[in-house]
């Protein structure tokens, strides 16, 4: 059964992480805001962020230093104006989080700052090694307490409701809300609003090994693309160098800060530190793309399953104090990081490309905004600098909210939208098809579109995507939607955007490294895909 009810609010936000809740809290003083979450309200990527938030807060540091570090990490592809805007907004964002009750670590009377790869100074504000969880809890607490915010979990958004879904087509090209599958009732519901904000996170689950949560299937990116928005720089998928290698526990991240506090990368076969061969100046503090490629090269060269990350030379109390959550997790798996090395492998970690937005979070489509990992704002360029991601969520969540509020009279009321039509579909009798295709996508993306690429591998991936698209479209057209089918469709769309972008870039820059074009071109140019 499909739901015919049109649930209207002033503003609709898709995603209940840092970007979505920041936007909601900044709008709720004036407007009725509905926030949809795909699963539980705290299941998104924000809660998984271990490291912290980058901000210039100490006397010896400057905004210019943070800007330069961001530009260097991004291989010059960043938009400098956007980088300056975000960096200069950081101290105010930290202050606001403090007011919301985020218990940042203190060093006497000041905030304790740690350092991560690619940063020239200590500027990472953190809550032990579980910053994202503390931020998520504080934002959720504030949102739950606000009578103008309605939080709706377990809503799997299928597609944006646009002008083509209007009962009487206007041709205006507006976004009026979304169609979403209610997991509890298995009914499709229609949510409408005068403005919609996508804060849906990245597309990490297109890869076999990823530190992203289960729901990171590129939903917002795929929906915006299908609705007609431009997508940019999807070839730049960041691989975190150090994900725990453990056959029982998947996706457990060993934060960058372990290297920032003296952790060494060692080849378990030779017993030697190997970063000296790849980046002798910066060693383990080189940017993530450099470290990830180095680990990948060692693993392939020596036929290893993993490399070692060793911080056991530091005093035990130092390690336990700085990394209490990681220490406890590893002890539970029989690894004592104060006495022995941690087995690690690279894993997909962050989506640097996405929906094209401006400084106000506006997309190409009237009434549609976006913020956070689903976007390409110009901040990250060809590689994200550590701990700039949560910062981007706060800054663009707030700037989207500010623009909506300042221009409210320009947003028309939504017209009647056609209800979801299930009159010509049946229940699926072949759920195994979804599982098979999901696994196949993630495996060929890992093998063909991973840390090191070639044109031949990318073309193989493109061929597989073409065949799977026919299968998935046929399946989608004949059966009632399920959460898994919705995610599979978005996963395939995201994979296609990544491969098309990668084939378009005839150079190696930042996170995109191809053996066919190993040089970096003199001019840095965004890859922009137009629907």
Coordinates of C-alpha atoms in Angstrom, one line a residue:
X1 CA 0.0 0.0 0.0
X2 CA 1.2 3.5 -0.7
X3 CA 0.4 6.5 1.5
X4 CA -1.6 9.3 -0.1
X5 CA -1.0 11.7 2.7
X6 CA 1.1 14.8 2.0
X7 CA 2.9 15.7 5.2
X8 CA 3.9 19.4 5.0
X9 CA 6.4 21.4 7.0
X10 CA 8.2 24.7 6.4
X11 CA 11.6 23.1 5.9
X12 CA 12.5 19.4 5.3
X13 CA 16.0 18.1 6.2
X14 CA 17.2 14.7 5.1
X15 CA 19.8 13.4 7.5
X16 CA 20.2 13.7 11.3
X17 CA 24.0 14.1 11.5
X18 CA 26.1 17.2 12.2
X19 CA 25.1 19.1 9.0
X20 CA 21.4 18.3 9.2
X21 CA 20.9 19.0 12.9
X22 CA 23.0 22.2 12.7
X23 CA 20.7 23.5 9.9
X24 CA 17.6 22.4 11.9
X25 CA 18.7 24.2 15.1
X26 CA 19.5 27.4 13.2
X27 CA 16.1 27.4 11.6
X28 CA 13.9 26.3 14.4
X29 CA 13.5 29.7 16.1
X30 CA 11.3 30.8 13.2
X31 CA 10.2 27.7 11.3
X32 CA 8.7 24.3 11.6
X33 CA 11.4 21.8 10.7
X34 CA 11.1 18.1 9.9
X35 CA 14.3 16.0 10.0
X36 CA 14.2 12.5 8.4
X37 CA 16.8 9.8 9.3
X38 CA 17.2 6.6 7.4
X39 CA 17.7 4.5 10.5
X40 CA 18.1 5.6 14.1
X41 CA 18.8 9.3 14.7
X42 CA 22.4 8.6 15.7
X43 CA 23.4 6.1 13.1
X44 CA 25.1 8.4 10.6
X45 CA 28.7 9.2 10.0
X46 CA 29.0 12.0 12.5
X47 CA 28.8 9.6 15.5
X48 CA 31.7 7.6 13.9
X49 CA 34.1 10.5 13.7
X50 CA 37.0 9.8 16.1
X51 CA 39.6 12.5 15.5
X52 CA 38.1 16.0 16.1
X53 CA 37.4 19.4 14.6
X54 CA 40.1 21.6 13.1
X55 CA 40.2 25.2 14.3
X56 CA 42.8 28.0 14.8
X57 CA 42.8 28.6 18.5
X58 CA 46.4 28.9 19.7
X59 CA 48.5 32.1 19.6
X60 CA 51.2 30.6 17.4
X61 CA 48.7 29.4 14.7
X62 CA 47.0 31.6 12.0
X63 CA 44.0 31.3 9.7
X64 CA 46.5 31.5 6.8
X65 CA 48.4 28.5 8.1
X66 CA 45.1 26.4 8.2
X67 CA 44.2 27.7 4.7
X68 CA 47.6 26.7 3.3
X69 CA 47.5 23.2 5.0
X70 CA 44.0 22.7 3.4
X71 CA 45.2 23.8 0.0
X72 CA 48.3 21.6 0.1
X73 CA 46.3 18.6 1.1
X74 CA 43.7 19.3 -1.6
X75 CA 46.4 19.5 -4.3
X76 CA 45.4 23.0 -5.3
X77 CA 41.9 22.0 -6.4
X78 CA 40.3 23.8 -3.5
X79 CA 38.3 27.0 -3.9
X80 CA 40.5 29.4 -1.8
X81 CA 37.6 31.8 -1.0
X82 CA 35.6 28.8 0.4
X83 CA 38.6 27.5 2.3
X84 CA 39.1 31.0 3.9
X85 CA 35.3 31.3 4.7
X86 CA 35.3 27.9 6.5
X87 CA 38.6 28.3 8.3
X88 CA 37.6 31.7 9.6
X89 CA 34.2 30.4 10.7
X90 CA 35.8 27.6 12.8
X91 CA 36.4 29.3 16.2
X92 CA 32.7 30.5 16.3
X93 CA 31.5 26.9 15.5
X94 CA 33.6 25.5 18.3
X95 CA 32.3 28.1 20.7
X96 CA 28.7 27.3 19.7
X97 CA 29.3 23.5 20.3
X98 CA 30.7 24.4 23.7
X99 CA 27.4 26.2 24.5
X100 CA 25.5 23.1 23.4
X101 CA 27.5 21.1 26.0
X102 CA 30.1 19.2 24.0
X103 CA 32.7 18.3 26.7
X104 CA 35.9 19.1 24.7
X105 CA 39.1 18.0 26.4
X106 CA 40.8 20.8 28.4
X107 CA 44.4 21.5 29.0
X108 CA 44.2 23.6 32.1
X109 CA 42.0 26.6 31.3
X110 CA 42.2 26.2 27.5
X111 CA 41.0 23.5 25.1
X112 CA 43.4 20.6 24.5
X113 CA 44.6 20.6 20.9
X114 CA 46.1 17.6 19.1
X115 CA 47.8 17.4 15.7
X116 CA 47.0 15.2 12.7
X117 CA 48.6 14.4 9.4
X118 CA 48.9 17.4 7.0
X119 CA 48.5 20.0 9.8
X120 CA 51.4 22.4 10.5
X121 CA 50.2 23.1 14.0
X122 CA 48.2 21.6 16.9
X123 CA 44.7 22.7 16.1
X124 CA 42.4 19.7 16.5
X125 CA 39.7 20.2 19.2
X126 CA 38.5 16.8 20.5
X127 CA 36.6 14.7 23.0
X128 CA 39.1 11.9 23.8
X129 CA 39.0 9.8 20.6
X130 CA 35.2 9.9 20.2
X131 CA 34.5 13.5 19.2
X132 CA 31.8 12.7 16.7
X133 CA 29.7 10.7 19.2
X134 CA 29.9 13.6 21.7
X135 CA 28.9 16.1 19.1
X136 CA 26.0 13.9 17.8
X137 CA 24.6 13.5 21.3
X138 CA 24.8 17.3 22.1
X139 CA 23.1 18.2 18.8
X140 CA 20.4 15.5 19.2
X141 CA 19.7 16.6 22.8
X142 CA 19.2 20.2 21.6
X143 CA 17.0 19.1 18.7
X144 CA 14.8 16.9 20.9
X145 CA 14.3 19.8 23.3
X146 CA 13.1 22.1 20.5
X147 CA 9.3 22.1 19.9
X148 CA 9.7 23.3 16.3
X149 CA 11.8 20.3 15.3
X150 CA 10.2 17.0 14.4
X151 CA 12.6 14.1 14.3
X152 CA 11.4 11.1 12.2
X153 CA 13.6 8.0 12.2
X154 CA 13.4 4.9 9.9
X155 CA 12.5 6.8 6.8
X156 CA 14.4 5.6 3.7
X157 CA 14.1 8.4 1.1
X158 CA 13.5 7.2 -2.4
X159 CA 13.6 10.3 -4.5
X160 CA 13.1 14.1 -4.5
X161 CA 9.6 15.3 -5.3
X162 CA 10.1 17.8 -8.1
X163 CA 8.0 19.8 -10.5
X164 CA 7.5 16.7 -12.6
X165 CA 5.6 15.1 -9.7
X166 CA 3.2 18.0 -9.4
X167 CA -0.5 17.2 -9.9
X168 CA -0.6 20.1 -12.4
X169 CA 2.9 20.4 -14.0
X170 CA 4.3 23.9 -13.7
X171 CA 7.6 23.4 -15.4
X172 CA 9.4 25.5 -12.8
X173 CA 12.0 22.8 -11.8
X174 CA 11.4 23.2 -8.1
X175 CA 12.1 20.6 -5.4
X176 CA 9.1 20.2 -3.2
X177 CA 10.2 17.5 -0.8
X178 CA 10.7 13.7 -0.9
X179 CA 9.0 10.4 -1.2
X180 CA 10.2 8.1 1.6
X181 CA 9.6 4.5 2.6
X182 CA 8.5 4.1 6.2
X183 CA 10.4 1.0 7.5
X184 CA 7.8 0.3 10.2
X185 CA 4.8 0.3 7.9
X186 CA 6.4 -0.5 4.5
X187 CA 4.3 2.4 3.1
X188 CA 5.7 5.2 0.9
X189 CA 5.0 8.6 2.4
X190 CA 5.2 12.0 0.8
X191 CA 6.9 14.9 2.8
X192 CA 6.7 18.4 1.3
X193 CA 8.2 21.7 2.3
X194 CA 9.1 25.1 0.9
X195 CA 12.8 24.3 1.2
X196 CA 14.6 21.0 1.4
X197 CA 18.1 20.4 2.7
X198 CA 20.1 17.2 1.8
X199 CA 22.5 16.2 4.6
X200 CA 22.7 12.6 3.7
X201 CA 26.5 11.8 4.0
X202 CA 28.8 10.1 1.6
X203 CA 29.0 7.1 -0.7
X204 CA 31.6 5.0 1.2
X205 CA 29.6 1.8 1.0
X206 CA 30.3 1.6 -2.7
X207 CA 33.6 0.0 -1.6
X208 CA 34.2 -3.4 -0.1
X209 CA 36.3 -2.0 2.8
X210 CA 35.0 1.2 4.2
X211 CA 35.0 3.0 7.6
X212 CA 31.6 4.5 6.8
X213 CA 28.4 3.3 8.5
X214 CA 26.1 0.8 6.7
X215 CA 23.8 3.5 5.5
X216 CA 26.5 5.5 3.5
X217 CA 25.2 4.6 0.1
X218 CA 25.3 7.9 -1.6
X219 CA 21.6 8.5 -1.4
X220 CA 21.5 12.3 -1.5
X221 CA 24.1 12.5 -4.3
X222 CA 22.2 9.9 -6.4
X223 CA 18.8 11.6 -5.8
X224 CA 20.1 15.1 -6.6
X225 CA 21.7 13.8 -9.8
X226 CA 18.4 12.1 -10.9
X227 CA 16.6 15.3 -10.2
X228 CA 19.0 17.3 -12.4
X229 CA 21.7 18.8 -10.2
X230 CA 25.3 18.9 -11.2
X231 CA 27.8 16.5 -9.4
X232 CA 31.5 17.3 -9.1
X233 CA 34.8 15.6 -8.2
X234 CA 33.4 12.1 -7.4
X235 CA 36.8 10.5 -8.4
X236 CA 38.3 11.8 -5.1
X237 CA 37.4 9.1 -2.7
X238 CA 39.6 9.3 0.4
X239 CA 41.0 6.1 1.8
X240 CA 41.9 6.2 5.4
X241 CA 45.3 4.6 5.8
X242 CA 44.6 2.8 9.1
X243 CA 41.5 0.7 9.5
X244 CA 41.9 -2.2 12.0
X245 CA 42.6 -5.5 10.2
X246 CA 40.4 -8.0 12.0
X247 CA 38.3 -10.8 10.5
X248 CA 35.6 -10.5 13.2
X249 CA 35.3 -6.7 13.5
X250 CA 34.8 -4.7 10.3
X251 CA 35.2 -0.9 9.7
X252 CA 36.9 0.0 13.0
X253 CA 39.0 3.1 12.4
X254 CA 42.3 3.8 14.1
X255 CA 42.4 7.5 14.2
X256 CA 45.0 9.7 12.5
X257 CA 45.9 11.1 15.9
X258 CA 47.7 7.8 16.8
X259 CA 50.2 8.8 14.1
X260 CA 50.0 12.4 15.3
X261 CA 51.1 11.3 18.7
X262 CA 54.1 9.3 17.5
X263 CA 52.6 6.1 16.0
X264 CA 55.0 4.4 13.5
X265 CA 54.1 2.4 10.4
X266 CA 56.1 -0.9 10.2
X267 CA 56.4 -3.7 7.7
X268 CA 55.7 -6.8 9.7
X269 CA 57.8 -8.9 7.4
X270 CA 61.0 -6.7 7.5
X271 CA 60.3 -5.1 10.9
X272 CA 61.3 -1.7 9.5
X273 CA 59.5 1.7 9.3
X274 CA 58.7 2.1 5.6
X275 CA 57.4 5.7 5.3
X276 CA 61.1 6.8 4.9
X277 CA 60.9 5.3 1.3
X278 CA 57.7 7.3 0.4
X279 CA 57.9 10.6 2.2
X280 CA 61.1 11.0 4.2
X281 CA 60.4 14.5 5.3
X282 CA 56.9 14.0 6.8
X283 CA 57.0 10.3 7.4
X284 CA 53.8 9.1 9.2
X285 CA 52.5 12.7 9.3
X286 CA 52.2 12.9 5.5
X287 CA 48.6 13.5 4.1
X288 CA 46.3 10.5 4.0
X289 CA 46.6 9.9 0.2
X290 CA 50.4 9.6 0.5
X291 CA 50.2 7.3 3.5
X292 CA 47.4 5.1 2.1
X293 CA 49.3 4.6 -1.2
X294 CA 52.5 3.8 0.7
X295 CA 50.6 1.1 2.8
X296 CA 48.9 -0.2 -0.4
X297 CA 52.3 -0.5 -2.1
X298 CA 53.9 -2.3 0.8
X299 CA 51.0 -4.8 1.0
X300 CA 51.2 -5.5 -2.7
X301 CA 55.0 -5.6 -2.9
X302 CA 55.4 -8.1 0.0
X303 CA 52.1 -10.0 -0.3
X304 CA 51.0 -8.9 3.1
X305 CA 47.5 -8.9 4.6
X306 CA 48.2 -5.8 6.7
X307 CA 51.0 -3.5 8.1
X308 CA 51.7 -2.6 11.7
X309 CA 50.9 0.7 13.4
X310 CA 53.0 0.8 16.6
X311 CA 52.7 3.3 19.4
X312 CA 54.0 1.0 22.1
X313 CA 57.2 3.0 22.6
X314 CA 55.0 5.7 24.2
X315 CA 54.3 5.4 28.0
X316 CA 51.3 3.2 28.7
X317 CA 49.4 5.9 30.6
X318 CA 50.0 8.4 27.7
X319 CA 48.4 5.9 25.3
X320 CA 45.4 5.0 27.5
X321 CA 44.8 8.7 28.3
X322 CA 44.8 9.8 24.7
X323 CA 43.0 6.9 23.1
X324 CA 40.8 5.4 25.8
X325 CA 38.1 4.0 23.4
X326 CA 40.5 2.5 20.9
X327 CA 42.5 1.0 23.8
X328 CA 39.4 -0.6 25.3
X329 CA 38.2 -1.9 21.9
X330 CA 41.5 -3.5 21.1
X331 CA 41.9 -5.0 24.6
X332 CA 38.6 -6.7 24.0
X333 CA 40.1 -8.2 20.8
X334 CA 43.3 -9.4 22.5
X335 CA 45.5 -6.5 21.3
X336 CA 47.3 -4.4 23.9
X337 CA 48.4 -1.3 22.0
X338 CA 50.6 -0.2 24.9
X339 CA 52.7 -3.4 24.3
X340 CA 52.3 -4.5 20.7
X341 CA 51.5 -3.1 17.3
X342 CA 48.1 -2.8 15.7
X343 CA 47.4 -4.6 12.4
X344 CA 46.0 -2.0 9.9
X345 CA 44.9 -1.7 6.3
X346 CA 43.6 1.2 4.2
X347 CA 39.8 1.5 3.8
X348 CA 37.5 3.9 2.0
X349 CA 36.9 6.7 4.4
X350 CA 35.4 9.9 2.9
X351 CA 33.7 11.2 -0.2
X352 CA 35.4 14.5 -1.2
X353 CA 33.1 15.1 -4.2
X354 CA 29.3 15.4 -4.4
X355 CA 26.5 17.8 -5.2
X356 CA 27.7 21.2 -6.4
X357 CA 26.8 23.9 -3.9
X358 CA 27.7 27.5 -3.4
X359 CA 28.7 29.3 -0.1
X360 CA 25.0 29.4 0.9
X361 CA 24.6 25.7 0.4
X362 CA 22.4 26.2 -2.7
X363 CA 22.3 23.5 -5.4
X364 CA 21.3 24.0 -9.0
X365 CA 17.7 23.3 -8.2
X366 CA 15.3 25.9 -6.8
X367 CA 14.3 25.0 -3.2
X368 CA 17.1 22.4 -2.7
X369 CA 20.1 23.0 -0.4
X370 CA 22.8 20.6 0.7
X371 CA 25.5 20.4 3.3
X372 CA 28.2 18.1 4.6
X373 CA 29.8 15.0 3.0
X374 CA 27.1 14.7 0.2
X375 CA 28.4 18.0 -1.3
X376 CA 31.3 19.5 -3.3
X377 CA 31.6 22.9 -1.7
X378 CA 35.2 23.7 -2.8
X379 CA 36.6 23.1 0.7
X380 CA 38.4 19.7 0.2
X381 CA 39.7 19.8 -3.4
X382 CA 41.5 16.6 -4.4
X383 CA 41.9 15.4 -0.8
X384 CA 40.3 16.3 2.5
X385 CA 42.6 17.6 5.3
X386 CA 42.1 15.6 8.5
X387 CA 39.3 17.0 10.8
X388 CA 38.0 19.5 8.3
X389 CA 34.9 17.4 7.7
X390 CA 32.8 18.0 10.8
X391 CA 33.8 21.7 10.5
X392 CA 32.3 21.8 7.0
X393 CA 29.1 20.3 8.4
X394 CA 28.7 23.1 11.0
X395 CA 29.7 25.9 8.7
X396 CA 27.5 24.9 5.7
X397 CA 24.6 23.7 7.9
X398 CA 24.5 27.2 9.4
X399 CA 25.0 29.1 6.1
X400 CA 22.2 27.1 4.3
X401 CA 19.9 27.9 7.3
X402 CA 20.9 31.6 7.1
X403 CA 20.2 31.8 3.4
X404 CA 16.8 30.1 3.7
X405 CA 15.8 32.4 6.6
X406 CA 16.9 35.6 4.8
X407 CA 15.1 34.7 1.6
X408 CA 12.0 33.0 3.1
X409 CA 9.5 35.1 1.1
X410 CA 10.9 33.8 -2.1
X411 CA 10.0 30.2 -1.4
X412 CA 6.5 29.4 -2.6
X413 CA 4.1 27.0 -0.9
X414 CA 4.3 23.4 -2.3
X415 CA 1.5 22.6 -4.8
X416 CA -0.4 19.3 -4.6
X417 CA 2.1 16.5 -5.5
X418 CA 1.0 13.2 -7.0
X419 CA 1.0 10.3 -4.5
X420 CA 3.4 7.4 -4.9
X421 CA 2.0 4.9 -7.4
X422 CA 2.3 1.2 -6.7
X423 CA -0.6 0.0 -8.9
X424 CA 1.6 -1.8 -11.4
X425 CA 4.2 -3.5 -9.1
X426 CA 4.2 -6.7 -7.0
X427 CA 6.3 -7.9 -4.0
X428 CA 9.7 -9.2 -4.9
X429 CA 10.2 -12.9 -5.0
X430 CA 14.0 -12.7 -5.6
X431 CA 15.6 -10.7 -2.7
X432 CA 18.9 -12.6 -3.4
X433 CA 19.3 -10.6 -6.5
X434 CA 19.8 -7.4 -4.4
X435 CA 22.3 -9.0 -2.1
X436 CA 24.3 -10.4 -5.1
X437 CA 24.4 -7.1 -6.9
X438 CA 25.3 -5.1 -3.8
X439 CA 28.3 -7.4 -3.2
X440 CA 29.4 -7.3 -6.8
X441 CA 29.4 -3.5 -6.9
X442 CA 31.5 -3.2 -3.8
X443 CA 34.0 -5.8 -4.9
X444 CA 34.7 -4.5 -8.4
X445 CA 34.8 -0.9 -7.1
X446 CA 37.5 -2.0 -4.6
X447 CA 39.5 -3.9 -7.2
X448 CA 39.1 -1.6 -10.2
X449 CA 38.5 1.9 -8.7
X450 CA 40.5 1.8 -5.5
X451 CA 43.7 3.5 -4.3
X452 CA 45.6 3.0 -7.6
X453 CA 43.7 3.0 -10.9
X454 CA 44.2 2.4 -14.6
X455 CA 42.1 3.2 -17.6
X456 CA 41.6 -0.5 -18.3
X457 CA 40.4 -1.1 -14.8
X458 CA 38.0 1.9 -14.9
X459 CA 36.6 0.7 -18.3
X460 CA 36.0 -2.8 -16.8
X461 CA 34.1 -1.2 -13.9
X462 CA 32.0 1.0 -16.3
X463 CA 31.1 -2.2 -18.3
X464 CA 29.9 -3.9 -15.2
X465 CA 27.9 -0.9 -14.1
X466 CA 26.1 -0.8 -17.5
X467 CA 25.0 -4.4 -17.2
X468 CA 23.9 -4.0 -13.6
X469 CA 22.0 -0.8 -14.4
X470 CA 19.7 -2.8 -16.8
X471 CA 19.1 -5.4 -14.2
X472 CA 18.5 -3.0 -11.3
X473 CA 16.2 -0.7 -13.4
X474 CA 14.2 -3.7 -14.5
X475 CA 13.9 -4.9 -10.9
X476 CA 13.0 -1.4 -9.6
X477 CA 10.3 -1.1 -12.3
X478 CA 8.5 -4.3 -11.4
X479 CA 8.7 -4.7 -7.7
X480 CA 7.7 -2.8 -4.6
X481 CA 10.5 -0.8 -3.1
X482 CA 12.4 -2.1 -0.1
X483 CA 15.1 -0.3 1.9
X484 CA 17.7 -2.6 0.3
X485 CA 16.5 -2.0 -3.2
X486 CA 16.5 1.8 -2.7
X487 CA 20.1 1.6 -1.4
X488 CA 21.2 -0.6 -4.2
X489 CA 19.8 1.8 -6.8
X490 CA 21.7 4.7 -5.1
X491 CA 24.9 2.6 -4.7
X492 CA 24.9 1.8 -8.4
X493 CA 24.3 5.5 -9.3
X494 CA 27.1 6.6 -7.0
X495 CA 29.5 4.0 -8.5
X496 CA 28.7 5.2 -12.0
X497 CA 29.4 8.8 -11.0
X498 CA 32.7 7.9 -9.4
X499 CA 33.9 5.9 -12.5
X500 CA 32.7 8.5 -15.0
X501 CA 34.6 11.2 -13.1
X502 CA 37.7 9.1 -12.8
X503 CA 37.7 8.3 -16.5
X504 CA 37.3 12.1 -17.2
X505 CA 40.5 13.0 -15.3
X506 CA 43.7 12.5 -17.3
X507 CA 46.2 13.2 -14.6
X508 CA 47.1 12.0 -11.1
X509 CA 46.1 14.5 -8.4
X510 CA 45.4 14.1 -4.7
X511 CA 43.3 11.0 -4.1
X512 CA 43.0 10.1 -7.8
X513 CA 46.1 8.2 -8.8
X514 CA 46.2 6.4 -12.2
X515 CA 49.2 4.5 -13.6
X516 CA 48.2 5.7 -17.1
X517 CA 48.5 9.4 -16.3
X518 CA 51.0 9.6 -13.3
X519 CA 51.8 13.3 -13.8
X520 CA 49.9 16.2 -12.3
X521 CA 48.7 18.8 -14.9
X522 CA 49.7 22.5 -14.4
X523 CA 46.1 23.7 -14.0
X524 CA 43.8 22.3 -11.3
X525 CA 40.2 21.9 -12.8
X526 CA 37.1 20.4 -11.2
X527 CA 35.4 17.5 -12.8
X528 CA 31.8 18.5 -13.3
X529 CA 29.1 16.1 -14.5
X530 CA 25.9 17.6 -15.9
X531 CA 22.8 15.5 -16.0

